[in-house]
Amino acid sequence: MSVASVFPRLEARLPSVQKPIQYVGGELNSVVKDWDCAASSETGGPTVRWALMYPDAYEVGLPNQGVQILYEVLNERDWILAERTYSVWPDMEKVMREGDEHGPIPQFTVDSHRPVGAFDLFGLSFSTELGYTNMLNALDLAGIPLHAVDRGEDDPVVIAGGHAAFNPEPIADFIDAAVLGDGEEVVLAISDIVREWKLEDRPGGREELLRRLAVTGNIYVPRFYDVAYAADGAIEAVVPNRPGIPFRVRKHTLMDLDQWPYPANPLVPLAETVHERFSVEIFRGCTRGCRFCQAGMITRPVRERSIKTIGDMVENGIRKSGFEEVGLLSLSSADHTEIGDIAKGLADRYEGSNVSLSLPSTRVDAFNITLANEFSRNGRRSGLTFAPEGGSERMRKVINKMVSEEDLIRTVAAAYSHGWRQVKLYFMCGLPQETDEDVLAIADLAKRVIATGREVSGRNDIRCTVSIGGFVPKPHTPFQWAPQLDHEATDERLRLLREVVRADKKYARAIGFRYHDGKPGIVEGLLSRGDRRVGGVIEQVWRDGGRFDGWSEHFSYDRWMESAATALADTGVDVDWYTTRERDYDEVLPWEHLDSGLDKDWLWGDWEDALAAADGADIEIEDCRWTPCYDCGVCPEMGTEIQVGPTGQQLLPLSVV
């Protein structure tokens, strides 16, 4: 039986909301299937239906590569239907809640405007924890009970993925399952399990389906685990509450990226989005060992795409999308073993065309002018972005970002002397063991960058933008035990830095200064290292009107703190307990039953090395791509291996048609 589109109820109301185009669908390369697509396919049998959500506005969600890849992987199967949904703005939420004579208009997909509540599976991809209130809003608009325990047989199975899913405990009450790691293979495995359960006429109902997912060892079902708390508020244990459920849930790692060249049919947005380009992930994982970087830790090991696959993906993507900018993405793109050949090959291919190539921010020590010239050969010379992260040499040793001041000055001197006029430097404030002096060193570094640029170029129109983000300790990193700096101290350090920069008339106008205040970081810290008790805070914030917490104009620190005071009143813990408190080795962390492959003793040893570096010890953990193994645990634990070139392949010129 088909499910009706809500578009006829929606269409007449669209002129009353901002950017109605974002709710219309019909993008180039989008897919609309019959509700019972399996019935008319060669495969036959039941259809498995996914609603995929990036819990933010269309303009942020549509370019998200993770959702685009899963959308395509799923829809390639003739027995699977996958559609997309995004968070609706408050004006559209008001329209939907007011509804019409048939009642409220439910959360809908943009592909065919079917109600999200009618699908088998509702998959959400979280790259940041600040999307949790948007998830609750979508569940409520969809008519899906907020709490997993209240859902019936006909409600979708709600599954969380993305980086934030490596600690899903704060949203454990609201999700049915969480997937750790790469999603391409695991969404197909989940679909197979759902299909088999449907073929057998749904034995055991929802509970049995969740059990089948949990016993795979790769899918975490929170309801099958009990959490015990000690008198002081700390966690005593997290243990399975029924037979056959694994004590630890392992992350999934996709090997051989060349076999998964997605997206092959990139979505072309109808409305303006935050990234107007076609993106190719050139490798996954990073072993540089920056201690603050959760993405680098949880995506190990490094797996490179070959130069030939990258070339094929770029050509296919340009042809099928019409985008004129191609971004080569990874956590550290200039570290690809064949990046020089990739840059030259692509620049040769597209010279004289409208296609331009871009790299995201590059490591200072991986950058060279030859590479930069190749990437700017066909496009305009926009600014270069580097991320020293720490202002002083001491801080860079603490975080294992082994870039010296001389490395940076040498690199920017080369850039300015070859015609670049603008450099952007990214730092963090609030890192473990940081002092005021470490932050003020950022000003000295920026001034030296400007002075060097003026000297080597002979010009005065040299610019340097200093961008500063607040540090938030993350699970599965050596800093997971670290205290977070409170927002007052963060703001005070940034105020001092701004004053020092502005006071120097020789450089003040040449240095741009961008920063975020410390309050959103405290909320992110609460959510990133929280446990199940934090779920009550999230729900209270949402009930008080919290939406789009990643947007400064919608974020309210006071609302979060008031909700936390209410929700945590009887727990014996508070916001400071989750954020500004240092943990010790013996404490059971909320995510310890979730296995990223990293050995706890290795992480703790790296944390101790950071503390030693703060006291002057000269300790550097090098990249294990080029050194003997450091025993972080990932490869033997996960049955994986580092996959790097050179492959010996070449990027051949395109044949002229």
PDB file of C-alpha atoms in Angstrom, residues 81-341:
ATOM      1  CA  LEU A  81      13.974   3.085  -0.983  1.00  0.00           C
ATOM      2  CA  ALA A  82      15.944   5.958   0.584  1.00  0.00           C
ATOM      3  CA  GLU A  83      14.783   9.565   0.864  1.00  0.00           C
ATOM      4  CA  ARG A  84      16.163  12.664   2.602  1.00  0.00           C
ATOM      5  CA  THR A  85      14.817  15.059   5.189  1.00  0.00           C
ATOM      6  CA  TYR A  86      16.332  18.147   6.834  1.00  0.00           C
ATOM      7  CA  SER A  87      15.497  20.363   9.790  1.00  0.00           C
ATOM      8  CA  VAL A  88      12.748  22.888   9.104  1.00  0.00           C
ATOM      9  CA  TRP A  89      13.146  26.530  10.103  1.00  0.00           C
ATOM     10  CA  PRO A  90      10.904  27.912  12.881  1.00  0.00           C
ATOM     11  CA  ASP A  91       8.539  29.556  10.383  1.00  0.00           C
ATOM     12  CA  MET A  92       7.941  26.244   8.605  1.00  0.00           C
ATOM     13  CA  GLU A  93       7.620  24.449  11.951  1.00  0.00           C
ATOM     14  CA  LYS A  94       4.822  26.869  12.855  1.00  0.00           C
ATOM     15  CA  VAL A  95       3.038  26.144   9.549  1.00  0.00           C
ATOM     16  CA  MET A  96       3.372  22.387  10.078  1.00  0.00           C
ATOM     17  CA  ARG A  97       2.134  22.451  13.679  1.00  0.00           C
ATOM     18  CA  GLU A  98      -0.849  24.641  12.750  1.00  0.00           C
ATOM     19  CA  GLY A  99      -1.623  22.219   9.910  1.00  0.00           C
ATOM     20  CA  ASP A 100      -4.981  22.175   8.146  1.00  0.00           C
ATOM     21  CA  GLU A 101      -8.362  20.462   8.444  1.00  0.00           C
ATOM     22  CA  HIS A 102      -6.552  17.085   8.400  1.00  0.00           C
ATOM     23  CA  GLY A 103      -4.396  17.996  11.400  1.00  0.00           C
ATOM     24  CA  PRO A 104      -0.682  18.882  11.713  1.00  0.00           C
ATOM     25  CA  ILE A 105       1.576  18.395   8.668  1.00  0.00           C
ATOM     26  CA  PRO A 106       4.224  15.800   9.656  1.00  0.00           C
ATOM     27  CA  GLN A 107       8.007  15.927   9.121  1.00  0.00           C
ATOM     28  CA  PHE A 108       8.398  14.997   5.448  1.00  0.00           C
ATOM     29  CA  THR A 109      11.091  13.903   3.007  1.00  0.00           C
ATOM     30  CA  VAL A 110      12.111  16.344   0.275  1.00  0.00           C
ATOM     31  CA  ASP A 111      12.223  13.651  -2.418  1.00  0.00           C
ATOM     32  CA  SER A 112       8.546  12.677  -2.472  1.00  0.00           C
ATOM     33  CA  HIS A 113       7.173  14.484   0.602  1.00  0.00           C
ATOM     34  CA  ARG A 114       6.237  11.268   2.379  1.00  0.00           C
ATOM     35  CA  PRO A 115       5.824  11.363   6.168  1.00  0.00           C
ATOM     36  CA  VAL A 116       9.043  10.345   7.946  1.00  0.00           C
ATOM     37  CA  GLY A 117       6.992   8.307  10.426  1.00  0.00           C
ATOM     38  CA  ALA A 118       5.943   5.896   7.652  1.00  0.00           C
ATOM     39  CA  PHE A 119       9.490   4.641   6.940  1.00  0.00           C
ATOM     40  CA  ASP A 120      11.100   1.514   8.424  1.00  0.00           C
ATOM     41  CA  LEU A 121      14.311   3.273   9.458  1.00  0.00           C
ATOM     42  CA  PHE A 122      15.110   6.877  10.371  1.00  0.00           C
ATOM     43  CA  GLY A 123      18.871   7.419  10.101  1.00  0.00           C
ATOM     44  CA  LEU A 124      20.463  10.611  11.452  1.00  0.00           C
ATOM     45  CA  SER A 125      24.067  11.657  10.801  1.00  0.00           C
ATOM     46  CA  PHE A 126      25.604  13.818  13.546  1.00  0.00           C
ATOM     47  CA  SER A 127      28.875  15.603  12.841  1.00  0.00           C
ATOM     48  CA  THR A 128      28.288  17.786  15.903  1.00  0.00           C
ATOM     49  CA  GLU A 129      26.394  17.253  19.140  1.00  0.00           C
ATOM     50  CA  LEU A 130      24.637  20.610  18.775  1.00  0.00           C
ATOM     51  CA  GLY A 131      22.156  18.941  16.387  1.00  0.00           C
ATOM     52  CA  TYR A 132      20.496  16.914  19.158  1.00  0.00           C
ATOM     53  CA  THR A 133      17.616  19.345  19.754  1.00  0.00           C
ATOM     54  CA  ASN A 134      16.903  19.338  16.008  1.00  0.00           C
ATOM     55  CA  MET A 135      16.596  15.554  16.183  1.00  0.00           C
ATOM     56  CA  LEU A 136      13.992  15.802  18.948  1.00  0.00           C
ATOM     57  CA  ASN A 137      12.076  18.381  16.938  1.00  0.00           C
ATOM     58  CA  ALA A 138      12.052  16.152  13.858  1.00  0.00           C
ATOM     59  CA  LEU A 139      10.861  13.150  15.900  1.00  0.00           C
ATOM     60  CA  ASP A 140       8.057  15.195  17.406  1.00  0.00           C
ATOM     61  CA  LEU A 141       6.986  16.688  14.066  1.00  0.00           C
ATOM     62  CA  ALA A 142       7.039  13.185  12.561  1.00  0.00           C
ATOM     63  CA  GLY A 143       4.716  11.877  15.268  1.00  0.00           C
ATOM     64  CA  ILE A 144       7.385   9.422  16.458  1.00  0.00           C
ATOM     65  CA  PRO A 145       7.474   9.074  20.280  1.00  0.00           C
ATOM     66  CA  LEU A 146      10.513  10.918  21.675  1.00  0.00           C
ATOM     67  CA  HIS A 147      11.586   8.048  23.907  1.00  0.00           C
ATOM     68  CA  ALA A 148      12.615   4.789  22.265  1.00  0.00           C
ATOM     69  CA  VAL A 149      10.876   2.792  24.979  1.00  0.00           C
ATOM     70  CA  ASP A 150       7.487   4.286  23.985  1.00  0.00           C
ATOM     71  CA  ARG A 151       7.692   3.350  20.278  1.00  0.00           C
ATOM     72  CA  GLY A 152       5.363   0.787  18.798  1.00  0.00           C
ATOM     73  CA  GLU A 153       5.652  -1.811  16.051  1.00  0.00           C
ATOM     74  CA  ASP A 154       4.890   0.687  13.270  1.00  0.00           C
ATOM     75  CA  ASP A 155       7.338   3.415  14.334  1.00  0.00           C
ATOM     76  CA  PRO A 156      10.644   3.706  12.475  1.00  0.00           C
ATOM     77  CA  VAL A 157      13.838   2.354  14.040  1.00  0.00           C
ATOM     78  CA  VAL A 158      15.800   5.521  14.863  1.00  0.00           C
ATOM     79  CA  ILE A 159      19.538   5.100  14.184  1.00  0.00           C
ATOM     80  CA  ALA A 160      22.319   7.635  14.910  1.00  0.00           C
ATOM     81  CA  GLY A 161      25.610   7.760  13.012  1.00  0.00           C
ATOM     82  CA  GLY A 162      28.455  10.199  12.358  1.00  0.00           C
ATOM     83  CA  HIS A 163      31.297  11.291  14.635  1.00  0.00           C
ATOM     84  CA  ALA A 164      29.030  12.191  17.555  1.00  0.00           C
ATOM     85  CA  ALA A 165      27.723   8.592  17.589  1.00  0.00           C
ATOM     86  CA  PHE A 166      31.007   7.478  19.184  1.00  0.00           C
ATOM     87  CA  ASN A 167      29.399   8.674  22.415  1.00  0.00           C
ATOM     88  CA  PRO A 168      25.637   8.431  21.876  1.00  0.00           C
ATOM     89  CA  GLU A 169      24.880   8.125  25.604  1.00  0.00           C
ATOM     90  CA  PRO A 170      23.342  11.632  25.955  1.00  0.00           C
ATOM     91  CA  ILE A 171      20.743  10.646  23.331  1.00  0.00           C
ATOM     92  CA  ALA A 172      20.433   6.988  24.408  1.00  0.00           C
ATOM     93  CA  ASP A 173      16.810   7.512  25.520  1.00  0.00           C
ATOM     94  CA  PHE A 174      15.802   8.885  22.101  1.00  0.00           C
ATOM     95  CA  ILE A 175      17.510   6.500  19.657  1.00  0.00           C
ATOM     96  CA  ASP A 176      16.932   2.819  19.046  1.00  0.00           C
ATOM     97  CA  ALA A 177      20.465   2.170  17.790  1.00  0.00           C
ATOM     98  CA  ALA A 178      23.788   3.790  16.923  1.00  0.00           C
ATOM     99  CA  VAL A 179      26.379   2.879  14.294  1.00  0.00           C
ATOM    100  CA  LEU A 180      30.057   3.580  14.924  1.00  0.00           C
ATOM    101  CA  GLY A 181      32.398   4.230  12.009  1.00  0.00           C
ATOM    102  CA  ASP A 182      31.986   4.018   8.242  1.00  0.00           C
ATOM    103  CA  GLY A 183      28.413   3.605   7.058  1.00  0.00           C
ATOM    104  CA  GLU A 184      28.574   2.331   3.476  1.00  0.00           C
ATOM    105  CA  GLU A 185      28.591  -1.401   4.234  1.00  0.00           C
ATOM    106  CA  VAL A 186      26.739  -1.331   7.536  1.00  0.00           C
ATOM    107  CA  VAL A 187      23.571   0.361   6.154  1.00  0.00           C
ATOM    108  CA  LEU A 188      23.288  -2.468   3.639  1.00  0.00           C
ATOM    109  CA  ALA A 189      23.804  -5.038   6.410  1.00  0.00           C
ATOM    110  CA  ILE A 190      21.066  -3.359   8.481  1.00  0.00           C
ATOM    111  CA  SER A 191      18.776  -3.352   5.430  1.00  0.00           C
ATOM    112  CA  ASP A 192      19.384  -7.094   4.949  1.00  0.00           C
ATOM    113  CA  ILE A 193      18.443  -7.789   8.579  1.00  0.00           C
ATOM    114  CA  VAL A 194      15.246  -5.716   8.311  1.00  0.00           C
ATOM    115  CA  ARG A 195      14.311  -7.406   5.023  1.00  0.00           C
ATOM    116  CA  GLU A 196      14.838 -10.898   6.418  1.00  0.00           C
ATOM    117  CA  TRP A 197      12.762 -10.017   9.503  1.00  0.00           C
ATOM    118  CA  LYS A 198       9.961  -8.727   7.258  1.00  0.00           C
ATOM    119  CA  LEU A 199      10.136 -11.834   5.042  1.00  0.00           C
ATOM    120  CA  GLU A 200       9.605 -13.962   8.161  1.00  0.00           C
ATOM    121  CA  ASP A 201       6.517 -11.876   8.992  1.00  0.00           C
ATOM    122  CA  ARG A 202       8.189  -9.790  11.727  1.00  0.00           C
ATOM    123  CA  PRO A 203       8.701 -12.461  14.411  1.00  0.00           C
ATOM    124  CA  GLY A 204       9.114 -11.099  17.947  1.00  0.00           C
ATOM    125  CA  GLY A 205       8.190  -7.582  16.813  1.00  0.00           C
ATOM    126  CA  ARG A 206      10.385  -4.537  17.302  1.00  0.00           C
ATOM    127  CA  GLU A 207      12.316  -6.076  20.204  1.00  0.00           C
ATOM    128  CA  GLU A 208      13.452  -9.037  18.098  1.00  0.00           C
ATOM    129  CA  LEU A 209      14.532  -6.777  15.224  1.00  0.00           C
ATOM    130  CA  LEU A 210      16.663  -4.707  17.604  1.00  0.00           C
ATOM    131  CA  ARG A 211      18.123  -7.890  19.090  1.00  0.00           C
ATOM    132  CA  ARG A 212      19.126  -9.090  15.609  1.00  0.00           C
ATOM    133  CA  LEU A 213      20.853  -5.757  14.989  1.00  0.00           C
ATOM    134  CA  ALA A 214      22.649  -5.815  18.362  1.00  0.00           C
ATOM    135  CA  VAL A 215      24.072  -9.348  18.126  1.00  0.00           C
ATOM    136  CA  THR A 216      26.071  -8.376  15.011  1.00  0.00           C
ATOM    137  CA  GLY A 217      28.511  -6.626  17.357  1.00  0.00           C
ATOM    138  CA  ASN A 218      28.626  -3.547  15.091  1.00  0.00           C
ATOM    139  CA  ILE A 219      25.339  -1.903  16.074  1.00  0.00           C
ATOM    140  CA  TYR A 220      24.763  -0.426  19.518  1.00  0.00           C
ATOM    141  CA  VAL A 221      21.250  -0.724  20.963  1.00  0.00           C
ATOM    142  CA  PRO A 222      21.186   1.330  24.206  1.00  0.00           C
ATOM    143  CA  ARG A 223      18.083  -0.361  25.678  1.00  0.00           C
ATOM    144  CA  PHE A 224      20.055  -3.644  25.910  1.00  0.00           C
ATOM    145  CA  TYR A 225      22.594  -2.079  28.323  1.00  0.00           C
ATOM    146  CA  ASP A 226      22.141  -1.005  31.939  1.00  0.00           C
ATOM    147  CA  VAL A 227      24.174   1.793  33.537  1.00  0.00           C
ATOM    148  CA  ALA A 228      24.982   1.660  37.266  1.00  0.00           C
ATOM    149  CA  TYR A 229      26.074   4.820  39.116  1.00  0.00           C
ATOM    150  CA  ALA A 230      28.182   5.150  42.267  1.00  0.00           C
ATOM    151  CA  ALA A 231      27.246   7.367  45.211  1.00  0.00           C
ATOM    152  CA  ASP A 232      29.554  10.160  43.953  1.00  0.00           C
ATOM    153  CA  GLY A 233      27.752  10.285  40.596  1.00  0.00           C
ATOM    154  CA  ALA A 234      30.422   8.449  38.590  1.00  0.00           C
ATOM    155  CA  ILE A 235      29.537   5.456  36.419  1.00  0.00           C
ATOM    156  CA  GLU A 236      30.233   2.082  38.060  1.00  0.00           C
ATOM    157  CA  ALA A 237      29.535  -0.110  35.041  1.00  0.00           C
ATOM    158  CA  VAL A 238      27.725  -0.410  31.716  1.00  0.00           C
ATOM    159  CA  VAL A 239      26.659  -4.009  31.117  1.00  0.00           C
ATOM    160  CA  PRO A 240      24.333  -5.940  28.765  1.00  0.00           C
ATOM    161  CA  ASN A 241      20.983  -6.783  30.323  1.00  0.00           C
ATOM    162  CA  ARG A 242      20.137  -9.895  28.276  1.00  0.00           C
ATOM    163  CA  PRO A 243      21.955 -12.940  26.813  1.00  0.00           C
ATOM    164  CA  GLY A 244      23.860 -12.756  23.536  1.00  0.00           C
ATOM    165  CA  ILE A 245      24.395  -8.984  23.609  1.00  0.00           C
ATOM    166  CA  PRO A 246      28.130  -8.137  23.291  1.00  0.00           C
ATOM    167  CA  PHE A 247      29.909  -6.351  26.146  1.00  0.00           C
ATOM    168  CA  ARG A 248      31.658  -4.062  23.625  1.00  0.00           C
ATOM    169  CA  VAL A 249      30.357  -2.723  20.317  1.00  0.00           C
ATOM    170  CA  ARG A 250      32.971  -2.341  17.602  1.00  0.00           C
ATOM    171  CA  LYS A 251      33.277   0.399  15.021  1.00  0.00           C
ATOM    172  CA  HIS A 252      32.999  -0.504  11.339  1.00  0.00           C
ATOM    173  CA  THR A 253      35.914   0.303   9.023  1.00  0.00           C
ATOM    174  CA  LEU A 254      35.565   0.349   5.243  1.00  0.00           C
ATOM    175  CA  MET A 255      38.663  -1.010   3.501  1.00  0.00           C
ATOM    176  CA  ASP A 256      39.517  -0.421  -0.182  1.00  0.00           C
ATOM    177  CA  LEU A 257      37.892   2.942  -0.888  1.00  0.00           C
ATOM    178  CA  ASP A 258      38.425   2.381  -4.622  1.00  0.00           C
ATOM    179  CA  GLN A 259      35.549  -0.104  -4.491  1.00  0.00           C
ATOM    180  CA  TRP A 260      33.219   2.619  -3.166  1.00  0.00           C
ATOM    181  CA  PRO A 261      33.610   5.645  -5.515  1.00  0.00           C
ATOM    182  CA  TYR A 262      30.714   7.655  -4.095  1.00  0.00           C
ATOM    183  CA  PRO A 263      29.006  10.007  -4.626  1.00  0.00           C
ATOM    184  CA  ALA A 264      28.814   9.006  -8.279  1.00  0.00           C
ATOM    185  CA  ASN A 265      25.599  11.015  -8.811  1.00  0.00           C
ATOM    186  CA  PRO A 266      26.122  14.145  -6.709  1.00  0.00           C
ATOM    187  CA  LEU A 267      23.046  16.100  -5.697  1.00  0.00           C
ATOM    188  CA  VAL A 268      22.869  19.585  -7.200  1.00  0.00           C
ATOM    189  CA  PRO A 269      20.975  21.901  -4.815  1.00  0.00           C
ATOM    190  CA  LEU A 270      18.087  24.102  -5.880  1.00  0.00           C
ATOM    191  CA  ALA A 271      18.862  26.718  -3.230  1.00  0.00           C
ATOM    192  CA  GLU A 272      22.170  28.243  -2.191  1.00  0.00           C
ATOM    193  CA  THR A 273      24.137  25.980   0.168  1.00  0.00           C
ATOM    194  CA  VAL A 274      27.249  26.389   2.303  1.00  0.00           C
ATOM    195  CA  HIS A 275      29.454  24.473  -0.186  1.00  0.00           C
ATOM    196  CA  GLU A 276      28.881  25.054  -3.902  1.00  0.00           C
ATOM    197  CA  ARG A 277      31.329  22.461  -5.183  1.00  0.00           C
ATOM    198  CA  PHE A 278      31.804  18.802  -5.988  1.00  0.00           C
ATOM    199  CA  SER A 279      33.841  17.068  -3.301  1.00  0.00           C
ATOM    200  CA  VAL A 280      35.990  13.955  -3.610  1.00  0.00           C
ATOM    201  CA  GLU A 281      37.320  12.264  -0.482  1.00  0.00           C
ATOM    202  CA  ILE A 282      40.881  11.353  -1.472  1.00  0.00           C
ATOM    203  CA  PHE A 283      41.646   9.392   1.679  1.00  0.00           C
ATOM    204  CA  ARG A 284      40.031   8.487   4.974  1.00  0.00           C
ATOM    205  CA  GLY A 285      41.685   8.450   8.390  1.00  0.00           C
ATOM    206  CA  CYS A 286      44.709  10.285   9.790  1.00  0.00           C
ATOM    207  CA  THR A 287      47.642   9.091  11.900  1.00  0.00           C
ATOM    208  CA  ARG A 288      49.355  12.430  12.525  1.00  0.00           C
ATOM    209  CA  GLY A 289      48.432  11.948  16.185  1.00  0.00           C
ATOM    210  CA  CYS A 290      47.130  15.415  17.105  1.00  0.00           C
ATOM    211  CA  ARG A 291      45.868  14.785  20.624  1.00  0.00           C
ATOM    212  CA  PHE A 292      42.836  17.100  20.400  1.00  0.00           C
ATOM    213  CA  CYS A 293      41.520  15.644  17.129  1.00  0.00           C
ATOM    214  CA  GLN A 294      38.679  13.172  17.550  1.00  0.00           C
ATOM    215  CA  ALA A 295      38.226  12.774  13.786  1.00  0.00           C
ATOM    216  CA  GLY A 296      41.840  11.658  13.380  1.00  0.00           C
ATOM    217  CA  MET A 297      41.621   9.172  16.239  1.00  0.00           C
ATOM    218  CA  ILE A 298      38.285   7.502  15.415  1.00  0.00           C
ATOM    219  CA  THR A 299      38.828   7.175  11.631  1.00  0.00           C
ATOM    220  CA  ARG A 300      42.128   5.261  11.786  1.00  0.00           C
ATOM    221  CA  PRO A 301      43.790   3.674   9.848  1.00  0.00           C
ATOM    222  CA  VAL A 302      44.661   5.743   6.775  1.00  0.00           C
ATOM    223  CA  ARG A 303      43.083   4.399   3.577  1.00  0.00           C
ATOM    224  CA  GLU A 304      43.974   6.195   0.349  1.00  0.00           C
ATOM    225  CA  ARG A 305      42.077   6.283  -2.920  1.00  0.00           C
ATOM    226  CA  SER A 306      44.273   5.662  -5.943  1.00  0.00           C
ATOM    227  CA  ILE A 307      45.091   8.479  -8.331  1.00  0.00           C
ATOM    228  CA  LYS A 308      43.097   6.772 -11.096  1.00  0.00           C
ATOM    229  CA  THR A 309      39.934   6.461  -8.960  1.00  0.00           C
ATOM    230  CA  ILE A 310      40.258  10.113  -7.870  1.00  0.00           C
ATOM    231  CA  GLY A 311      40.606  11.203 -11.510  1.00  0.00           C
ATOM    232  CA  ASP A 312      37.582   9.143 -12.550  1.00  0.00           C
ATOM    233  CA  MET A 313      35.479  10.503  -9.665  1.00  0.00           C
ATOM    234  CA  VAL A 314      36.395  14.116 -10.496  1.00  0.00           C
ATOM    235  CA  GLU A 315      35.561  13.714 -14.165  1.00  0.00           C
ATOM    236  CA  ASN A 316      32.295  11.882 -13.483  1.00  0.00           C
ATOM    237  CA  GLY A 317      31.248  14.400 -10.815  1.00  0.00           C
ATOM    238  CA  ILE A 318      31.880  17.442 -13.021  1.00  0.00           C
ATOM    239  CA  ARG A 319      29.989  15.853 -15.901  1.00  0.00           C
ATOM    240  CA  LYS A 320      26.985  14.866 -13.795  1.00  0.00           C
ATOM    241  CA  SER A 321      26.716  17.976 -11.637  1.00  0.00           C
ATOM    242  CA  GLY A 322      27.975  20.962 -13.621  1.00  0.00           C
ATOM    243  CA  PHE A 323      29.955  22.212 -10.611  1.00  0.00           C
ATOM    244  CA  GLU A 324      33.009  24.240 -11.559  1.00  0.00           C
ATOM    245  CA  GLU A 325      34.911  23.816  -8.308  1.00  0.00           C
ATOM    246  CA  VAL A 326      36.264  20.483  -7.106  1.00  0.00           C
ATOM    247  CA  GLY A 327      37.368  20.069  -3.498  1.00  0.00           C
ATOM    248  CA  LEU A 328      39.804  17.260  -2.676  1.00  0.00           C
ATOM    249  CA  LEU A 329      38.842  16.404   0.875  1.00  0.00           C
ATOM    250  CA  SER A 330      40.329  14.468   3.773  1.00  0.00           C
ATOM    251  CA  LEU A 331      41.559  15.313   7.260  1.00  0.00           C
ATOM    252  CA  SER A 332      44.942  16.348   5.818  1.00  0.00           C
ATOM    253  CA  SER A 333      44.716  16.285   2.029  1.00  0.00           C
ATOM    254  CA  ALA A 334      48.300  17.329   1.306  1.00  0.00           C
ATOM    255  CA  ASP A 335      49.423  14.134   3.095  1.00  0.00           C
ATOM    256  CA  HIS A 336      48.169  11.846   0.298  1.00  0.00           C
ATOM    257  CA  THR A 337      51.265   9.982  -0.901  1.00  0.00           C
ATOM    258  CA  GLU A 338      50.556  10.960  -4.525  1.00  0.00           C
ATOM    259  CA  ILE A 339      49.181  14.459  -3.957  1.00  0.00           C
ATOM    260  CA  GLY A 340      51.780  16.053  -6.250  1.00  0.00           C
ATOM    261  CA  ASP A 341      50.860  13.775  -9.147  1.00  0.00           C
TER     262      ASP A 341
END
